[in-house]
Amino acid sequence: MGSDPEGSRDDGDGDGGGTGDRVLVLNPVSGGGDHVDDVVELATGRGFEIRKTEEAGDAKRLARDAAADASLVAAAGGDGTVNGVANGIAAAGELETTTLGVVPVGTGNNFAANIGIEGLEHSFAVIDEGRRRRIDLGVADERAFVNSCVGGVTAEASGETSSESKAELGVLAYVKETLDAIGSFDALPLRVQTAEGPNGEAARMWEGNALFVLVGNCRRFTGARTAQADVEDGLFEVTIVADAPATELLSGAALEALGLFDRDSDNIVRRRTPSLTIESRDDAVGYSLDGEMLETERLDLETDASALEVAVGDAYRSNPDDGGRWPFRA
């Protein structure tokens, strides 16, 4: 991913007094906004320079501006803030030299949980003392994502979930919005082409009407083993949820697609692949990249293997399956 010339450099008008070698990009409204004072106190005590976001796109811009000089850029917010910071590091061309730190103060904090971050204070301990691992970065039409790319009703629901609902219900707000949307959502006529996978698996094509297309980089969309996918294997875990009668979806596939399941279904198709293309045979489709929206008729996705260095906690396992194999369904 190349450098991004847009935007101007922030000269450090935030609250921190650091030297710029360690920068924290803080989303002050993420997760209800009651975390700001604690984050500022913990960060300034550890020498971070703090730069606060004010509007959409700031996380990427501030991280991009910081990455040229900083050895570590931390994202304080939810998955969307992490996404912006990762994109900023990539846009600066500093993936080889800048480490990503994660301070989870958002609603879901799925990525933080997957890399072994257990809370606010723990996140700073991990940044100071934790292991560094190089993980895969997902790339969708030149936009990076760390956790997942979701197309279909779940992406639409993610975009419709209000800040008020997230503050009141937390992660359940996404579940509620998705279940509410299923009854009125028109299935997407899609063509999904996956590249050759591990162990000699051939490139494959799926075509049909789908409610969901779920592409996991660090996130696994199944409860069968763990929510974390192997994020160091250079592969995506792809789940397609085909259209089906509403009664069956509400009792099975819809909940499964939300990660609340541990059984197969006739409507579930799974693949593991280093790259794929999703094409709509109708209108443009909305996709959620770690919660950040993108709309397109054709989406090309690939893994940038071992591209991003991240500070991880002791609970992080590079291979959560311990050598086992994620179950596929043809």
Coordinates of N, CA and C in Angstrom, one line a residue, residues 131-284:
R131 N 4.7 -9.0 24.0 CA 5.3 -9.5 22.8 C 4.9 -8.7 21.6
R132 N 5.8 -8.7 20.6 CA 5.5 -8.1 19.3 C 5.3 -9.3 18.3
R133 N 4.2 -9.3 17.5 CA 4.0 -10.3 16.5 C 3.7 -9.6 15.2
R134 N 4.2 -10.1 14.1 CA 3.8 -9.6 12.8 C 2.6 -10.4 12.3
I135 N 1.5 -9.7 12.0 CA 0.3 -10.4 11.6 C -0.1 -10.0 10.2
D136 N -1.0 -10.7 9.6 CA -1.5 -10.4 8.3 C -2.4 -9.2 8.3
L137 N -2.4 -8.5 7.2 CA -3.2 -7.3 7.1 C -4.1 -7.6 5.9
G138 N -5.4 -7.5 6.0 CA -6.4 -7.6 4.9 C -6.4 -6.3 4.1
V139 N -6.5 -6.5 2.8 CA -6.6 -5.3 1.9 C -7.8 -5.5 1.0
A140 N -8.7 -4.6 1.0 CA -9.9 -4.6 0.1 C -9.9 -3.3 -0.7
D141 N -9.7 -3.5 -2.0 CA -9.6 -2.3 -2.9 C -8.7 -1.2 -2.3
E142 N -7.5 -1.6 -1.9 CA -6.5 -0.7 -1.4 C -6.8 -0.1 0.0
R143 N -7.9 -0.6 0.6 CA -8.2 -0.2 2.0 C -7.9 -1.4 2.9
A144 N -7.1 -1.1 4.0 CA -6.7 -2.1 4.9 C -7.7 -2.4 5.9
F145 N -7.8 -3.7 6.4 CA -8.6 -4.0 7.6 C -7.8 -5.1 8.4
V146 N -8.0 -5.0 9.7 CA -7.3 -6.0 10.6 C -8.2 -7.1 11.0
N147 N -9.4 -6.9 11.1 CA -10.3 -7.9 11.8 C -11.1 -8.6 10.7
S148 N -12.0 -7.9 10.0 CA -12.9 -8.6 9.1 C -13.5 -7.6 8.1
C149 N -14.0 -8.2 7.0 CA -14.7 -7.5 6.0 C -16.1 -8.2 5.9
V150 N -17.2 -7.5 6.0 CA -18.5 -8.1 6.0 C -19.4 -7.4 5.0
G151 N -20.0 -8.2 4.2 CA -20.9 -7.7 3.2 C -22.3 -8.3 3.4
G152 N -23.4 -7.5 3.0 CA -24.7 -8.0 3.2 C -25.5 -7.4 4.3
V153 N -26.4 -8.1 4.9 CA -27.3 -7.6 5.9 C -26.5 -7.1 7.2
T154 N -25.5 -7.9 7.5 CA -24.7 -7.5 8.7 C -24.0 -6.2 8.5
A155 N -23.5 -5.9 7.3 CA -22.8 -4.7 7.0 C -23.8 -3.5 7.0
E156 N -25.0 -3.8 6.5 CA -26.1 -2.7 6.5 C -26.5 -2.4 7.9
A157 N -26.6 -3.5 8.7 CA -27.0 -3.3 10.1 C -25.9 -2.5 10.9
S158 N -24.6 -2.8 10.6 CA -23.5 -2.1 11.3 C -23.6 -0.6 11.0
G159 N -23.9 -0.3 9.7 CA -24.0 1.1 9.3 C -25.2 1.8 9.9
E160 N -26.2 1.0 10.3 CA -27.5 1.6 10.8 C -27.5 1.7 12.3
T161 N -26.5 1.0 13.0 CA -26.5 1.0 14.4 C -26.1 2.3 15.0
S162 N -26.9 3.0 15.7 CA -26.7 4.3 16.2 C -25.7 4.3 17.4
S163 N -25.1 5.5 17.6 CA -24.2 5.6 18.8 C -25.0 5.5 20.1
E164 N -26.2 5.9 20.1 CA -27.1 5.8 21.3 C -27.4 4.4 21.6
S165 N -27.7 3.6 20.5 CA -27.9 2.2 20.7 C -26.7 1.4 21.2
K166 N -25.6 1.8 20.7 CA -24.3 1.1 21.1 C -24.0 1.5 22.6
A167 N -24.3 2.7 22.9 CA -24.0 3.1 24.3 C -24.9 2.4 25.3
E168 N -26.2 2.1 24.8 CA -27.2 1.5 25.7 C -27.0 0.0 25.8
L169 N -26.7 -0.6 24.6 CA -26.8 -2.1 24.5 C -25.4 -2.7 24.4
G170 N -24.4 -1.9 24.1 CA -23.1 -2.5 23.8 C -23.1 -3.3 22.5
V171 N -22.3 -4.4 22.5 CA -22.2 -5.2 21.3 C -23.6 -5.8 20.9
L172 N -24.5 -6.0 21.8 CA -25.8 -6.5 21.5 C -26.6 -5.6 20.5
A173 N -26.2 -4.3 20.5 CA -26.8 -3.4 19.5 C -26.7 -3.9 18.1
Y174 N -25.5 -4.4 17.8 CA -25.3 -4.9 16.4 C -26.2 -6.2 16.1
V175 N -26.3 -7.0 17.1 CA -27.1 -8.2 17.0 C -28.5 -7.9 16.8
K176 N -29.0 -6.9 17.6 CA -30.4 -6.5 17.5 C -30.7 -5.9 16.1
E177 N -29.8 -5.0 15.7 CA -30.0 -4.4 14.4 C -30.0 -5.4 13.2
T178 N -29.1 -6.4 13.3 CA -29.1 -7.4 12.3 C -30.3 -8.2 12.2
L179 N -30.8 -8.7 13.4 CA -32.0 -9.5 13.4 C -33.2 -8.7 12.9
D180 N -33.3 -7.4 13.3 CA -34.4 -6.6 12.8 C -34.3 -6.4 11.3
A181 N -33.1 -6.4 10.7 CA -33.0 -6.1 9.3 C -33.3 -7.3 8.4
I182 N -33.2 -8.5 8.9 CA -33.3 -9.7 8.1 C -34.6 -9.8 7.3
G183 N -35.7 -9.5 8.0 CA -37.0 -9.6 7.4 C -37.2 -8.8 6.2
S184 N -36.5 -7.6 6.1 CA -36.7 -6.7 5.0 C -35.6 -6.7 4.0
F185 N -34.5 -7.5 4.2 CA -33.3 -7.4 3.4 C -33.5 -8.3 2.2
D186 N -33.2 -7.8 1.0 CA -33.2 -8.6 -0.2 C -31.9 -9.2 -0.4
A187 N -31.9 -10.5 -0.6 CA -30.7 -11.3 -0.8 C -29.9 -10.7 -2.0
L188 N -28.6 -10.8 -1.9 CA -27.7 -10.3 -2.8 C -27.3 -11.4 -3.9
P189 N -27.5 -11.1 -5.2 CA -27.0 -12.0 -6.2 C -25.5 -11.8 -6.4
L190 N -24.7 -12.8 -5.9 CA -23.3 -12.6 -5.8 C -22.5 -13.7 -6.6
R191 N -21.3 -13.4 -7.0 CA -20.4 -14.4 -7.5 C -19.1 -14.2 -6.7
V192 N -18.7 -15.3 -6.0 CA -17.5 -15.2 -5.1 C -16.5 -16.2 -5.6
Q193 N -15.4 -15.6 -6.1 CA -14.3 -16.4 -6.6 C -13.1 -16.4 -5.6
T194 N -12.7 -17.6 -5.1 CA -11.6 -17.7 -4.2 C -10.4 -18.3 -4.9
A195 N -9.2 -17.8 -4.5 CA -8.0 -18.3 -5.1 C -7.6 -19.7 -4.5
E196 N -6.5 -20.3 -5.0 CA -6.1 -21.6 -4.5 C -5.8 -21.4 -3.0
G197 N -6.2 -22.4 -2.2 CA -6.0 -22.4 -0.8 C -4.9 -23.4 -0.4
P198 N -4.8 -23.6 1.0 CA -3.8 -24.5 1.5 C -3.9 -26.0 1.1
N199 N -2.8 -26.7 1.1 CA -2.9 -28.1 0.9 C -3.4 -28.5 -0.5
G200 N -3.1 -27.6 -1.5 CA -3.5 -27.9 -2.8 C -4.9 -27.7 -3.2
E201 N -5.7 -27.0 -2.3 CA -7.1 -26.8 -2.7 C -7.2 -25.9 -3.9
A202 N -8.1 -26.3 -4.8 CA -8.2 -25.5 -6.0 C -9.0 -24.2 -5.8
A203 N -8.8 -23.3 -6.8 CA -9.6 -22.1 -6.8 C -11.1 -22.5 -7.0
R204 N -12.0 -21.8 -6.4 CA -13.4 -22.2 -6.5 C -14.3 -21.0 -6.7
M205 N -15.4 -21.3 -7.3 CA -16.4 -20.3 -7.6 C -17.7 -20.6 -6.9
W206 N -18.3 -19.6 -6.2 CA -19.7 -19.8 -5.7 C -20.6 -18.7 -6.3
E207 N -21.8 -19.1 -6.7 CA -22.7 -18.1 -7.3 C -24.1 -18.4 -6.8
G208 N -24.8 -17.3 -6.3 CA -26.1 -17.5 -5.8 C -26.5 -16.3 -5.1
N209 N -27.6 -16.4 -4.4 CA -28.2 -15.3 -3.6 C -27.7 -15.5 -2.1
A210 N -27.1 -14.4 -1.6 CA -26.5 -14.5 -0.2 C -27.1 -13.4 0.6
L211 N -27.2 -13.7 1.9 CA -27.5 -12.7 2.9 C -26.2 -12.1 3.5
F212 N -25.2 -12.9 3.6 CA -24.0 -12.4 4.2 C -22.8 -13.0 3.4
V213 N -21.7 -12.2 3.4 CA -20.4 -12.7 3.0 C -19.5 -12.2 4.1
L214 N -18.8 -13.1 4.8 CA -18.0 -12.7 6.0 C -16.6 -13.2 5.7
V215 N -15.7 -12.2 5.7 CA -14.3 -12.5 5.4 C -13.5 -12.2 6.6
G216 N -13.0 -13.2 7.3 CA -12.3 -13.0 8.5 C -10.8 -13.0 8.3
N217 N -10.1 -12.0 8.8 CA -8.6 -12.0 8.9 C -8.2 -12.4 10.3
C218 N -8.5 -11.6 11.3 CA -8.2 -12.0 12.7 C -9.5 -12.5 13.4
R219 N -10.7 -12.3 12.8 CA -11.9 -12.8 13.3 C -12.5 -14.0 12.7
R220 N -12.9 -14.9 13.5 CA -13.6 -16.1 13.0 C -15.1 -16.0 13.2
F221 N -15.9 -16.3 12.2 CA -17.3 -16.2 12.4 C -18.0 -17.5 12.7
T222 N -17.5 -18.1 13.8 CA -18.1 -19.3 14.3 C -17.7 -19.5 15.8
G223 N -18.5 -20.1 16.6 CA -18.2 -20.3 18.0 C -17.7 -21.7 18.2
A224 N -17.4 -22.5 17.1 CA -17.0 -23.9 17.2 C -15.7 -24.0 18.0
R225 N -14.8 -23.1 17.9 CA -13.5 -23.2 18.6 C -13.2 -21.9 19.3
T226 N -13.0 -20.9 18.6 CA -12.6 -19.6 19.2 C -13.0 -18.5 18.3
A227 N -13.1 -17.3 18.8 CA -13.5 -16.2 17.9 C -12.3 -15.7 17.1
Q228 N -11.1 -16.1 17.5 CA -9.9 -15.6 16.8 C -9.5 -16.6 15.7
A229 N -9.3 -16.1 14.5 CA -8.7 -16.8 13.4 C -7.2 -16.8 13.5
D230 N -6.6 -17.7 12.7 CA -5.1 -17.6 12.6 C -4.8 -16.4 11.8
V231 N -4.2 -15.4 12.4 CA -3.9 -14.2 11.7 C -2.5 -14.1 11.2
E232 N -1.8 -15.2 11.2 CA -0.4 -15.3 10.7 C -0.2 -16.3 9.7
D233 N -1.3 -16.8 9.1 CA -1.2 -17.9 8.1 C -1.3 -17.4 6.6
G234 N -1.5 -16.1 6.4 CA -1.6 -15.5 5.1 C -3.0 -15.9 4.4
L235 N -4.0 -16.3 5.2 CA -5.2 -16.7 4.6 C -6.4 -16.0 5.3
F236 N -7.5 -15.8 4.5 CA -8.8 -15.4 5.0 C -9.6 -16.6 5.3
E237 N -10.5 -16.5 6.3 CA -11.5 -17.5 6.5 C -12.8 -16.9 6.0
V238 N -13.4 -17.5 5.0 CA -14.6 -16.9 4.3 C -15.8 -17.7 4.6
T239 N -16.9 -17.0 5.0 CA -18.2 -17.7 5.3 C -19.2 -17.0 4.5
I240 N -20.0 -17.8 3.7 CA -21.1 -17.3 2.9 C -22.4 -17.9 3.5
V241 N -23.3 -17.0 3.8 CA -24.6 -17.5 4.2 C -25.6 -17.2 3.1
A242 N -26.1 -18.3 2.5 CA -27.0 -18.3 1.4 C -28.4 -17.9 1.9
D243 N -29.2 -17.4 0.9 CA -30.6 -17.1 1.2 C -31.4 -18.3 1.6
A244 N -32.4 -18.1 2.5 CA -33.2 -19.2 3.0 C -34.5 -18.6 3.6
P245 N -35.5 -19.4 3.8 CA -36.7 -18.9 4.5 C -36.4 -18.2 5.8
A246 N -37.1 -17.2 6.1 CA -36.9 -16.4 7.3 C -36.9 -17.2 8.6
T247 N -37.8 -18.1 8.6 CA -38.0 -18.9 9.9 C -36.7 -19.7 10.1
E248 N -36.1 -20.3 9.1 CA -34.9 -21.0 9.2 C -33.7 -20.1 9.6
L249 N -33.7 -19.0 8.9 CA -32.6 -18.1 9.2 C -32.6 -17.6 10.6
L250 N -33.7 -17.2 11.1 CA -33.8 -16.7 12.5 C -33.5 -17.7 13.5
S251 N -33.7 -19.0 13.2 CA -33.4 -20.0 14.2 C -32.0 -20.6 14.0
G252 N -31.4 -20.3 12.9 CA -30.1 -21.0 12.6 C -29.1 -20.1 12.0
A253 N -29.2 -19.9 10.7 CA -28.1 -19.3 10.0 C -27.8 -17.8 10.4
A254 N -28.8 -17.1 10.7 CA -28.6 -15.7 11.1 C -27.8 -15.6 12.4
L255 N -28.1 -16.4 13.3 CA -27.4 -16.4 14.6 C -26.0 -17.0 14.4
E256 N -25.9 -18.0 13.5 CA -24.6 -18.6 13.2 C -23.7 -17.5 12.6
A257 N -24.2 -16.7 11.7 CA -23.4 -15.7 11.0 C -22.9 -14.6 12.0
L258 N -23.6 -14.5 13.0 CA -23.2 -13.5 14.0 C -22.2 -14.0 15.0
G259 N -21.7 -15.3 14.8 CA -20.7 -15.9 15.6 C -21.3 -16.5 16.9
L260 N -22.6 -16.9 16.9 CA -23.2 -17.4 18.0 C -23.5 -18.9 17.8
F261 N -22.8 -19.6 17.0 CA -23.1 -20.9 16.6 C -21.9 -21.9 16.7
D262 N -22.2 -23.2 16.7 CA -21.2 -24.2 16.6 C -21.6 -25.4 15.8
R263 N -22.5 -25.2 14.9 CA -22.9 -26.3 14.0 C -23.0 -25.8 12.6
D264 N -22.9 -26.8 11.7 CA -23.0 -26.5 10.2 C -24.5 -26.3 9.8
S265 N -24.7 -25.8 8.7 CA -26.0 -25.6 8.1 C -25.9 -25.8 6.6
D266 N -27.0 -26.2 6.0 CA -27.1 -26.3 4.5 C -26.9 -24.9 3.8
N267 N -27.1 -23.9 4.6 CA -27.0 -22.5 4.0 C -25.6 -21.9 4.2
I268 N -24.7 -22.6 4.8 CA -23.4 -22.1 5.2 C -22.3 -22.7 4.3
V269 N -21.6 -21.8 3.6 CA -20.4 -22.2 2.7 C -19.2 -21.6 3.3
R270 N -18.1 -22.4 3.5 CA -16.9 -21.9 4.0 C -15.7 -22.2 3.1
R271 N -14.8 -21.2 3.1 CA -13.6 -21.3 2.3 C -12.4 -20.8 3.1
R272 N -11.2 -21.2 2.8 CA -10.0 -20.6 3.3 C -9.1 -20.2 2.1
T273 N -8.7 -19.0 2.0 CA -8.1 -18.5 0.8 C -7.2 -17.3 1.0
P274 N -6.1 -17.1 0.2 CA -5.3 -15.9 0.4 C -5.9 -14.7 -0.3
S275 N -6.8 -14.9 -1.2 CA -7.4 -13.8 -1.9 C -8.8 -14.2 -2.5
L276 N -9.6 -13.3 -2.8 CA -10.9 -13.5 -3.4 C -11.5 -12.3 -4.0
T277 N -12.5 -12.5 -4.9 CA -13.2 -11.4 -5.5 C -14.7 -11.7 -5.3
I278 N -15.4 -10.6 -4.9 CA -16.8 -10.7 -4.7 C -17.4 -9.7 -5.7
E279 N -18.3 -10.3 -6.6 CA -18.9 -9.4 -7.6 C -20.5 -9.5 -7.4
S280 N -21.1 -8.3 -7.5 CA -22.5 -8.3 -7.5 C -23.1 -8.4 -8.9
R281 N -24.1 -9.2 -9.1 CA -24.8 -9.2 -10.4 C -25.9 -8.3 -10.5
D282 N -26.0 -7.3 -9.5 CA -27.0 -6.3 -9.5 C -26.4 -5.0 -9.1
D283 N -26.9 -4.4 -8.1 CA -26.4 -3.1 -7.6 C -25.2 -3.2 -6.7
A284 N -24.6 -2.1 -6.4 CA -23.4 -2.0 -5.5 C -23.8 -2.6 -4.2

